[in-house]
Short mmCIF file of C-alpha atoms in Angstrom, two decimals:
data_model
loop_
_atom_site.label_atom_id
_atom_site.label_comp_id
_atom_site.label_asym_id
_atom_site.label_seq_id
_atom_site.Cartn_x
_atom_site.Cartn_y
_atom_site.Cartn_z
CA MET A 1 -50.01 11.57 18.25
CA THR A 2 -46.44 11.25 19.46
CA VAL A 3 -43.62 10.91 16.96
CA HIS A 4 -40.38 9.38 18.21
CA LEU A 5 -37.29 10.47 16.30
CA PRO A 6 -33.97 8.58 16.19
CA GLY A 7 -31.74 9.98 18.89
CA ASP A 8 -28.90 10.94 16.58
CA LEU A 9 -31.26 12.68 14.16
CA ALA A 10 -32.89 14.67 16.95
CA HIS A 11 -29.49 15.58 18.35
CA GLU A 12 -28.22 16.68 14.94
CA PHE A 13 -31.06 19.15 14.53
CA GLY A 14 -31.32 20.17 18.17
CA ALA A 15 -34.82 18.68 18.32
CA PRO A 16 -36.49 16.86 21.22
CA ALA A 17 -36.73 13.09 20.87
CA HIS A 18 -40.55 13.23 21.02
CA HIS A 19 -42.71 15.36 18.79
CA ILE A 20 -46.45 15.93 19.30
CA THR A 21 -48.39 16.42 16.08
CA THR A 22 -51.79 16.15 14.43
CA ALA A 23 -50.34 15.61 10.95
CA GLU A 24 -52.76 13.65 8.77
CA ASN A 25 -50.17 11.71 6.85
CA LEU A 26 -46.44 11.05 6.62
CA ASN A 27 -45.85 13.83 4.14
CA ALA A 28 -47.56 16.40 6.37
CA LEU A 29 -45.47 15.17 9.28
CA LEU A 30 -42.25 15.62 7.32
CA GLN A 31 -43.26 19.09 6.21
CA GLU A 32 -44.05 20.00 9.79
CA LEU A 33 -40.69 18.71 11.00
CA ASP A 34 -38.92 20.51 8.16
CA ARG A 35 -40.53 23.83 9.07
CA GLN A 36 -39.31 23.52 12.63
CA TYR A 37 -35.98 21.93 11.78
CA PRO A 38 -34.95 22.99 8.25
CA GLY A 39 -33.41 20.16 6.27
CA MET A 40 -34.74 17.33 8.44
CA ALA A 41 -37.24 16.02 5.86
CA ASN A 42 -34.41 15.37 3.40
CA TRP A 43 -32.69 13.26 6.02
CA ILE A 44 -35.77 11.05 6.45
CA ALA A 45 -37.16 10.75 2.91
CA GLU A 46 -35.81 10.78 -0.62
CA VAL A 47 -36.89 13.55 -2.94
CA ASN A 48 -39.02 11.01 -4.86
CA GLY A 49 -41.21 10.49 -1.83
CA SER A 50 -39.85 7.24 -0.42
CA VAL A 51 -38.57 6.86 3.11
CA ARG A 52 -34.80 6.38 3.05
CA GLN A 53 -33.76 2.78 2.50
CA HIS A 54 -32.21 2.20 5.90
CA LEU A 55 -34.87 3.86 8.05
CA SER A 56 -37.99 2.14 9.40
CA VAL A 57 -41.30 3.80 10.20
CA PHE A 58 -43.61 2.07 12.67
CA VAL A 59 -47.20 3.30 13.09
CA ASP A 60 -48.87 1.98 16.24
CA GLY A 61 -46.52 -0.99 16.32
CA ARG A 62 -46.70 -1.98 12.66
CA ARG A 63 -43.81 -1.34 10.31
CA LEU A 64 -44.74 0.42 7.11
CA GLU A 65 -43.66 -1.33 3.94
CA PRO A 66 -40.39 0.15 2.61
CA THR A 67 -42.33 1.28 -0.48
CA ALA A 68 -45.07 2.97 1.53
CA ALA A 69 -46.05 6.32 0.06
CA LEU A 70 -45.74 9.53 2.01
CA THR A 71 -49.51 9.87 1.61
CA THR A 72 -49.88 7.00 4.12
CA SER A 73 -52.54 8.15 6.55
CA LEU A 74 -51.70 8.84 10.16
CA ALA A 75 -55.25 10.03 10.92
CA HIS A 76 -55.92 7.64 13.79
CA ALA A 77 -52.39 6.91 14.86
CA GLN A 78 -51.23 7.35 18.45
CA GLU A 79 -47.56 6.48 18.17
CA VAL A 80 -45.14 6.84 15.26
CA TRP A 81 -41.57 5.62 15.58
CA ILE A 82 -38.88 6.53 13.07
CA LEU A 83 -35.94 4.19 13.62
CA ARG A 84 -32.60 3.34 12.08
CA ALA A 85 -33.12 0.00 10.33
CA VAL A 86 -30.89 -2.96 11.06
CA SER A 87 -30.00 -3.07 7.35
CA GLY A 88 -28.07 0.18 7.67
CA GLY A 89 -25.29 -1.10 9.84
CA MET B 1 -7.05 15.76 9.72
CA GLY B 2 -8.12 12.26 8.71
CA GLY B 3 -11.64 11.09 7.80
CA ASN B 4 -12.49 7.45 7.55
CA GLY B 5 -14.98 4.68 7.03
CA LYS B 6 -16.18 4.35 10.60
CA GLY B 7 -17.52 7.84 10.68
CA VAL B 8 -14.79 9.49 12.66
CA VAL B 9 -12.69 12.56 12.04
CA PHE B 10 -9.34 12.46 13.77
CA LEU B 11 -7.64 15.81 14.14
CA TYR B 12 -3.97 16.31 14.85
CA ARG B 13 -2.38 19.65 15.61
CA SER B 14 1.24 20.70 15.48
CA ARG B 15 3.11 24.00 15.57
CA ASP B 16 6.45 22.59 14.43
CA ARG B 17 5.39 19.54 12.36
CA THR B 18 7.37 17.40 14.82
CA GLN B 19 5.23 17.07 17.92
CA TRP B 20 1.60 16.16 17.20
CA GLU B 21 -1.34 16.52 19.53
CA ALA B 22 -4.53 14.51 18.94
CA VAL B 23 -7.76 16.48 19.01
CA GLY B 24 -10.90 14.37 18.94
CA PRO B 25 -12.02 12.02 17.48
CA VAL B 26 -15.03 14.08 16.50
CA LEU B 27 -18.08 13.75 14.25
CA THR B 28 -18.49 10.03 14.86
CA GLY B 29 -21.09 7.89 13.19
CA ASP B 30 -20.99 7.99 9.40
CA PRO B 31 -18.43 7.43 6.64
CA ILE B 32 -16.33 10.51 5.85
CA TYR B 33 -15.25 10.27 2.21
CA THR B 34 -13.53 13.59 1.76
CA SER B 35 -12.91 16.99 3.28
CA ALA B 36 -11.65 20.45 2.37
CA TYR B 37 -10.56 23.61 4.11
CA ASP B 38 -11.39 27.13 2.98
CA VAL B 39 -8.71 29.54 4.13
CA ASN B 40 -10.84 32.60 3.43
CA SER B 41 -13.78 31.65 5.63
CA GLN B 42 -11.66 29.41 7.87
CA THR B 43 -14.22 26.69 7.36
CA LEU B 44 -13.59 22.97 7.44
CA PHE B 45 -15.97 21.08 5.11
CA VAL B 46 -16.53 17.35 5.63
CA ALA B 47 -18.53 14.98 3.42
CA VAL B 48 -20.73 12.86 5.67
CA ASN B 49 -22.28 9.93 3.82
CA SER B 50 -24.80 8.44 6.20
CA GLU B 51 -26.22 5.01 5.45
CA PHE B 52 -29.37 6.15 7.25
CA TYR B 53 -29.88 9.81 6.39
CA GLY B 54 -28.08 10.26 3.07
CA PRO B 55 -25.26 12.56 2.09
CA SER B 56 -24.46 15.97 3.52
CA ILE B 57 -21.56 18.35 3.93
CA CYS B 58 -21.01 19.42 7.50
CA ARG B 59 -18.97 22.49 8.40
CA SER B 60 -16.87 23.62 11.32
CA GLN B 61 -15.30 27.00 11.94
CA ASP B 62 -13.60 26.09 15.20
CA PHE B 63 -11.33 23.21 14.09
CA GLY B 64 -13.90 20.55 14.80
CA ALA B 65 -15.20 21.65 18.19
CA SER B 66 -18.69 22.17 16.73
CA TRP B 67 -20.40 21.16 13.47
CA ASP B 68 -23.60 22.11 11.70
CA THR B 69 -26.07 19.80 9.95
CA GLY B 70 -24.89 20.61 6.46
CA GLY B 71 -27.58 22.77 4.91
CA SER B 72 -30.27 21.67 2.48
CA GLY B 73 -28.66 18.44 1.29
CA PHE B 74 -28.21 17.02 -2.19
CA HIS B 75 -30.75 15.59 -4.57
CA TYR B 76 -31.62 15.33 -8.22
CA ALA B 77 -35.19 15.92 -9.39
CA ALA B 78 -37.80 13.46 -8.16
CA ASP B 79 -38.27 12.01 -11.67
CA ASP B 80 -34.55 11.74 -12.41
CA ALA B 81 -33.32 8.26 -13.28
CA GLU B 82 -30.35 8.80 -10.94
CA LYS B 83 -30.20 9.84 -7.33
CA VAL B 84 -27.58 11.35 -5.07
CA THR B 85 -26.25 8.78 -2.64
CA GLN B 86 -22.84 10.14 -1.54
CA VAL B 87 -20.63 13.20 -1.62
CA TRP B 88 -17.15 12.43 -2.99
CA SER B 89 -15.47 15.80 -3.46
CA ILE B 90 -15.61 19.33 -2.06
CA ARG B 91 -13.88 22.37 -3.51
CA PRO B 92 -14.27 25.82 -1.94
CA THR B 93 -13.22 28.81 -4.01
CA ASN B 94 -11.90 32.21 -3.05
CA ARG B 95 -15.13 33.75 -4.40
CA GLY B 96 -17.40 32.28 -1.74
CA VAL B 97 -18.59 29.51 -4.04
CA VAL B 98 -18.27 25.87 -3.01
CA TYR B 99 -18.45 22.97 -5.48
CA ALA B 100 -19.32 19.40 -4.55
CA GLY B 101 -19.10 16.19 -6.57
CA VAL B 102 -21.47 13.31 -5.86
CA ASP B 103 -22.51 9.76 -6.67
CA ALA B 104 -24.29 9.29 -9.09
CA SER B 105 -21.70 11.40 -10.88
CA GLY B 106 -22.79 15.01 -10.88
CA LEU B 107 -21.63 18.45 -9.83
CA PHE B 108 -23.30 20.79 -7.36
CA LEU B 109 -22.65 24.42 -6.51
CA SER B 110 -23.37 26.52 -3.45
CA ASP B 111 -23.06 30.29 -3.55
CA ASN B 112 -23.74 30.66 0.16
CA GLY B 113 -20.98 28.66 1.75
CA GLY B 114 -22.88 25.36 1.74
CA ASP B 115 -26.28 26.41 3.09
CA SER B 116 -28.01 25.34 -0.12
CA TRP B 117 -26.92 23.49 -3.24
CA CYS B 118 -27.99 23.35 -6.87
CA GLU B 119 -26.78 21.06 -9.63
CA LEU B 120 -24.68 22.36 -12.53
CA SER B 121 -26.80 20.24 -14.83
CA ALA B 122 -24.89 20.85 -18.07
CA LEU B 123 -22.37 18.22 -17.05
CA ARG B 124 -24.84 15.33 -16.79
CA GLU B 125 -26.56 16.59 -19.94
CA HIS B 126 -23.38 16.06 -21.96
CA PRO B 127 -23.93 13.54 -24.80
CA THR B 128 -21.15 11.31 -23.43
CA HIS B 129 -23.05 10.81 -20.15
CA ASP B 130 -24.26 7.47 -21.53
CA HIS B 131 -20.65 6.25 -21.35
CA TRP B 132 -20.42 6.86 -17.60
CA GLY B 133 -20.78 3.98 -15.19
CA PRO B 134 -19.81 2.69 -11.78
CA GLY B 135 -16.27 1.67 -10.86
CA TYR B 136 -15.39 -0.39 -7.81
CA GLY B 137 -16.20 2.55 -5.52
CA GLY B 138 -19.42 3.54 -7.25
CA LYS B 139 -20.33 6.01 -9.98
CA CYS B 140 -18.70 9.05 -8.50
CA LEU B 141 -17.49 12.53 -9.36
CA HIS B 142 -14.45 12.45 -7.12
CA THR B 143 -12.22 15.33 -8.23
CA ILE B 144 -12.89 19.01 -8.88
CA GLY B 145 -10.08 21.30 -10.05
CA LEU B 146 -10.16 25.09 -10.24
CA ASP B 147 -7.61 26.51 -12.64
CA PRO B 148 -5.36 28.75 -10.51
CA PHE B 149 -4.58 30.85 -13.60
CA ASN B 150 -8.12 31.26 -14.98
CA ASP B 151 -11.26 31.65 -12.85
CA GLU B 152 -13.53 30.50 -15.67
CA ARG B 153 -11.73 27.18 -16.12
CA LEU B 154 -13.06 24.26 -14.17
CA TYR B 155 -12.13 20.58 -14.36
CA ILE B 156 -13.82 17.46 -13.00
CA ALA B 157 -13.14 13.75 -13.12
CA CYS B 158 -15.59 10.94 -12.59
CA SER B 159 -15.20 7.19 -12.53
CA VAL B 160 -16.08 5.68 -14.83
CA GLY B 161 -16.38 8.66 -17.18
CA GLY B 162 -13.10 10.52 -17.51
CA ILE B 163 -11.83 14.05 -17.11
CA TYR B 164 -13.90 17.01 -18.36
CA ARG B 165 -13.10 20.69 -18.76
CA SER B 166 -15.30 23.77 -18.72
CA VAL B 167 -13.99 27.12 -19.93
CA ASP B 168 -17.13 29.02 -18.90
CA ALA B 169 -17.43 28.20 -15.19
CA GLY B 170 -19.57 25.13 -15.72
CA ASP B 171 -22.05 26.24 -18.41
CA THR B 172 -20.58 23.85 -20.99
CA TRP B 173 -18.22 20.89 -20.80
CA ASP B 174 -15.85 18.94 -23.02
CA PRO B 175 -14.30 15.52 -22.40
CA ILE B 176 -10.51 15.83 -22.48
CA SER B 177 -9.52 12.21 -21.99
CA LYS B 178 -8.13 11.75 -25.52
CA GLY B 179 -4.92 9.76 -25.26
CA ILE B 180 -5.64 8.24 -21.87
CA ARG B 181 -5.75 4.47 -22.20
CA ALA B 182 -8.68 2.52 -20.79
CA GLU B 183 -6.93 -0.79 -20.14
CA PHE B 184 -10.15 -2.47 -19.07
CA LEU B 185 -11.62 -2.22 -22.60
CA PRO B 186 -10.87 -4.62 -25.49
CA ASP B 187 -7.99 -3.98 -27.86
CA GLY B 188 -8.99 -1.48 -30.48
CA GLN B 189 -11.40 0.27 -28.10
CA GLN B 190 -8.98 1.47 -25.44
CA PHE B 191 -8.89 5.14 -26.40
CA PRO B 192 -12.52 6.25 -26.35
CA GLN B 193 -13.73 9.85 -26.20
CA ALA B 194 -15.18 9.15 -22.74
CA GLY B 195 -15.48 6.25 -20.35
CA GLN B 196 -11.98 6.29 -18.84
CA CYS B 197 -11.49 5.48 -15.17
CA VAL B 198 -9.52 8.50 -14.00
CA HIS B 199 -8.61 8.02 -10.34
CA LYS B 200 -7.33 11.53 -9.55
CA PHE B 201 -5.87 14.61 -11.16
CA ALA B 202 -4.02 17.64 -9.82
CA LEU B 203 -3.63 21.03 -11.47
CA SER B 204 -0.17 22.51 -11.08
CA PRO B 205 -0.24 25.73 -9.04
CA ALA B 206 3.17 26.54 -10.54
CA ARG B 207 2.64 26.28 -14.31
CA ALA B 208 -0.44 27.24 -16.32
CA GLY B 209 -1.95 24.34 -18.25
CA ARG B 210 -0.07 21.57 -16.45
CA ILE B 211 -2.20 18.69 -15.14
CA TRP B 212 -0.98 15.54 -13.41
CA LEU B 213 -3.29 12.53 -13.66
CA GLN B 214 -3.38 9.10 -12.03
CA ASP B 215 -5.49 6.74 -14.06
CA HIS B 216 -6.75 3.21 -13.53
CA GLY B 217 -3.48 2.07 -15.06
CA GLY B 218 -1.23 4.89 -16.23
CA VAL B 219 0.17 8.14 -14.90
CA TYR B 220 -0.18 11.07 -17.28
CA ARG B 221 0.86 14.70 -17.67
CA SER B 222 -0.68 17.39 -19.81
CA ASP B 223 0.94 20.76 -20.50
CA ASP B 224 -1.92 22.20 -22.52
CA GLY B 225 -4.85 22.06 -20.14
CA GLY B 226 -5.81 18.53 -21.10
CA ASP B 227 -5.79 18.79 -24.90
CA THR B 228 -3.04 16.16 -25.07
CA TRP B 229 -1.58 13.69 -22.57
CA LEU B 230 1.83 12.07 -22.15
CA ASN B 231 2.16 8.72 -20.36
CA ILE B 232 4.83 9.25 -17.69
CA GLY B 233 4.22 6.22 -15.48
CA GLU B 234 6.03 3.41 -17.25
CA SER B 235 9.10 3.42 -14.97
CA LEU B 236 7.07 3.26 -11.73
CA PRO B 237 6.92 -0.09 -9.91
CA SER B 238 3.20 0.07 -10.69
CA ASP B 239 1.40 2.70 -12.75
CA PHE B 240 -1.83 1.89 -10.90
CA GLY B 241 -2.74 4.03 -7.91
CA PHE B 242 -5.16 6.57 -6.57
CA PRO B 243 -3.72 9.85 -5.24
CA ILE B 244 -1.52 12.26 -7.19
CA VAL B 245 -0.44 15.62 -5.79
CA ALA B 246 1.43 18.55 -7.34
CA HIS B 247 4.19 20.49 -5.63
CA PRO B 248 2.94 24.00 -4.77
CA THR B 249 5.90 25.89 -6.26
CA GLU B 250 8.06 23.47 -8.31
CA ALA B 251 6.23 22.82 -11.55
CA ASP B 252 8.12 19.62 -12.44
CA THR B 253 7.57 17.92 -9.08
CA ALA B 254 4.67 15.62 -8.23
CA TYR B 255 4.00 12.68 -5.93
CA VAL B 256 2.13 9.41 -6.41
CA PHE B 257 1.47 6.33 -4.31
CA PRO B 258 1.73 3.23 -6.53
CA VAL B 259 -0.26 0.14 -5.63
CA GLU B 260 -0.68 -3.23 -7.31
CA ARG B 261 -3.72 -3.64 -9.49
CA TRP B 262 -4.92 -6.30 -7.08
CA PRO B 263 -4.76 -6.47 -4.15
CA ARG B 264 -4.29 -2.76 -3.81
CA TRP B 265 -1.13 -2.81 -1.76
CA SER B 266 2.27 -1.20 -2.31
CA PRO B 267 4.33 -3.22 -4.84
CA ASP B 268 6.45 -5.87 -3.10
CA ASN B 269 4.79 -4.79 0.15
CA MET B 270 7.16 -1.82 0.37
CA LEU B 271 5.13 1.15 1.58
CA SER B 272 6.43 4.16 -0.34
CA VAL B 273 5.63 7.42 -2.02
CA HIS B 274 7.21 8.08 -5.42
CA ARG B 275 8.32 11.52 -6.57
CA THR B 276 9.34 12.98 -9.88
CA THR B 277 11.31 16.22 -10.07
CA ASP B 278 11.68 16.22 -13.86
CA ALA B 279 8.07 16.26 -14.99
CA GLY B 280 7.76 12.49 -15.04
CA GLY B 281 11.04 11.57 -16.70
CA HIS B 282 12.21 9.69 -13.62
CA TRP B 283 10.61 8.55 -10.37
CA GLU B 284 12.32 8.30 -6.99
CA ARG B 285 11.17 6.01 -4.18
CA LEU B 286 10.68 7.79 -0.85
CA ALA B 287 10.45 5.31 2.00
CA ASN B 288 13.00 6.32 4.65
CA GLY B 289 11.29 5.64 7.97
CA LEU B 290 8.33 3.73 6.58
CA PRO B 291 7.75 0.15 7.79
CA MET B 292 7.93 -3.02 5.70
CA PRO B 293 6.47 -5.38 4.84
CA THR B 294 3.05 -3.78 4.72
CA TYR B 295 -0.26 -4.89 3.27
CA THR B 296 -1.90 -1.57 2.71
CA GLY B 297 -2.59 1.21 0.22
CA VAL B 298 -3.73 4.82 0.06
CA LEU B 299 -7.09 5.97 -1.31
CA ARG B 300 -7.57 8.87 -3.73
CA ASP B 301 -8.02 11.59 -1.10
CA GLY B 302 -5.56 10.00 1.29
CA MET B 303 -2.49 12.09 0.43
CA ARG B 304 -1.96 15.85 0.76
CA LEU B 305 0.84 18.42 0.81
CA ASP B 306 1.11 21.51 2.94
CA SER B 307 2.44 24.85 1.70
CA GLU B 308 5.30 25.21 4.17
CA SER B 309 8.97 25.32 3.24
CA PRO B 310 10.17 22.64 2.94
CA VAL B 311 6.89 21.15 1.82
CA GLY B 312 5.25 18.63 4.14
CA ILE B 313 3.63 15.45 2.82
CA TYR B 314 0.88 13.54 4.62
CA PHE B 315 -0.78 10.23 3.80
CA GLY B 316 -3.21 7.87 5.51
CA THR B 317 -3.41 4.16 4.75
CA THR B 318 -6.24 1.73 4.29
CA SER B 319 -5.04 -0.05 7.42
CA GLY B 320 -5.33 3.07 9.55
CA SER B 321 -1.87 4.58 9.82
CA LEU B 322 -1.15 8.26 9.28
CA TYR B 323 2.36 9.30 8.18
CA HIS B 324 4.02 12.60 7.43
CA SER B 325 7.25 14.02 6.13
CA ALA B 326 8.40 17.54 6.99
CA ASP B 327 11.26 17.44 4.48
CA GLU B 328 9.59 16.72 1.14
CA GLY B 329 9.79 12.97 1.57
CA ALA B 330 13.41 12.58 2.71
CA SER B 331 12.20 11.03 5.98
CA TRP B 332 8.86 9.77 7.25
CA HIS B 333 7.31 9.67 10.70
CA ALA B 334 4.10 8.17 12.04
CA ILE B 335 1.48 10.48 13.48
CA ALA B 336 -0.98 7.73 14.40
CA HIS B 337 -1.63 4.01 14.08
CA GLN B 338 -4.65 1.77 14.70
CA LEU B 339 -7.17 4.18 13.22
CA PRO B 340 -9.98 2.81 11.04
CA ARG B 341 -9.47 2.70 7.27
CA ILE B 342 -8.51 6.23 6.23
CA TYR B 343 -10.54 7.68 3.37
CA SER B 344 -9.20 11.22 3.32
CA VAL B 345 -6.50 13.47 4.70
CA GLU B 346 -6.71 17.24 4.78
CA VAL B 347 -4.17 19.86 5.83
CA VAL B 348 -5.40 22.91 7.71
CA PRO B 349 -2.75 25.67 7.68
#
């Protein structure tokens, strides 16, 4: 699947805007990103496992609920977008 | 250097403190609450509090030309009732250690220049932690003081919470707010052990044990490391304010920026710094060159001194003006106007 990162986040960590992965769930994706770009997972998710309040995660066009767990499956996903939510400013 | 609410750091450079050259703006995007400069490593630390990505401390070793991502970040344990939402204070030491204060009020330490952080948990484990709460700006640990005469002595202040002292480099803590009046509590309850709204304190670099303190109503001085406090603010046009700074060499001299309780503007709309040169016995208004009327104030990290001779004073206002004096307040000059609300000012020697 292709993961699209927010432009400013990718720039901050020197990462490309698109990331190809086979991660099975959100948590695995964050761990993968964190291995390649140390510290990035903490910028996307709180330590308690929730995605940060003012970020949105869309999986194949559908926004995950703000309370969605990091165990949310990405097994059959093609496109994941991580976006800055409108609530953040 | 000025950090502000629109996520911009404005840098100004001068060789003679007369002509100023703007460098930047840099690091745009997120609110910058505070900043600090470590002379030893020549590192500029900036607290970046992103609404999207959380808090971090970014660093620059080339006067803002390049920045890093700020290391591992800040967080309490996953099952903690509180979480870290913002960085409010940064204090590098000459031993390579950096301290950081956060919202919800807590203290972190890095022993590798800010690459990774761990909480000094004894502070939040203090029995008086239940008396801490949020002020208007949040529940924040906004001031960290390192005793210049004793490496083991460490001070912090949080709002609401009070001022605390450690004599063992952070292993244990004691509240030292006895005698500081909490005007927002009912009569008969205004002198609690903890729960004061300290706005800022400054340790005197010139006299051991002397602490200057600006409270949420009241300016205080201690000469015994915080064991006792003397109210020295009664002759000010307002004893409410945020910043307080200590002269680097003259032990009896300190500066405050009084504002009305509400709205938080200079009293009578006369923008001015006030100085005492007799340990708080008298206060002198310093406003030569400042405009009036004004409708603005200065936040707790918005005023700094340099260590030149004569001492330079710098302050940034909530309406985006940056002023300085190169003669200890005898005259004032504008460095910049029309900036966003200024949260913090830092001097890089």
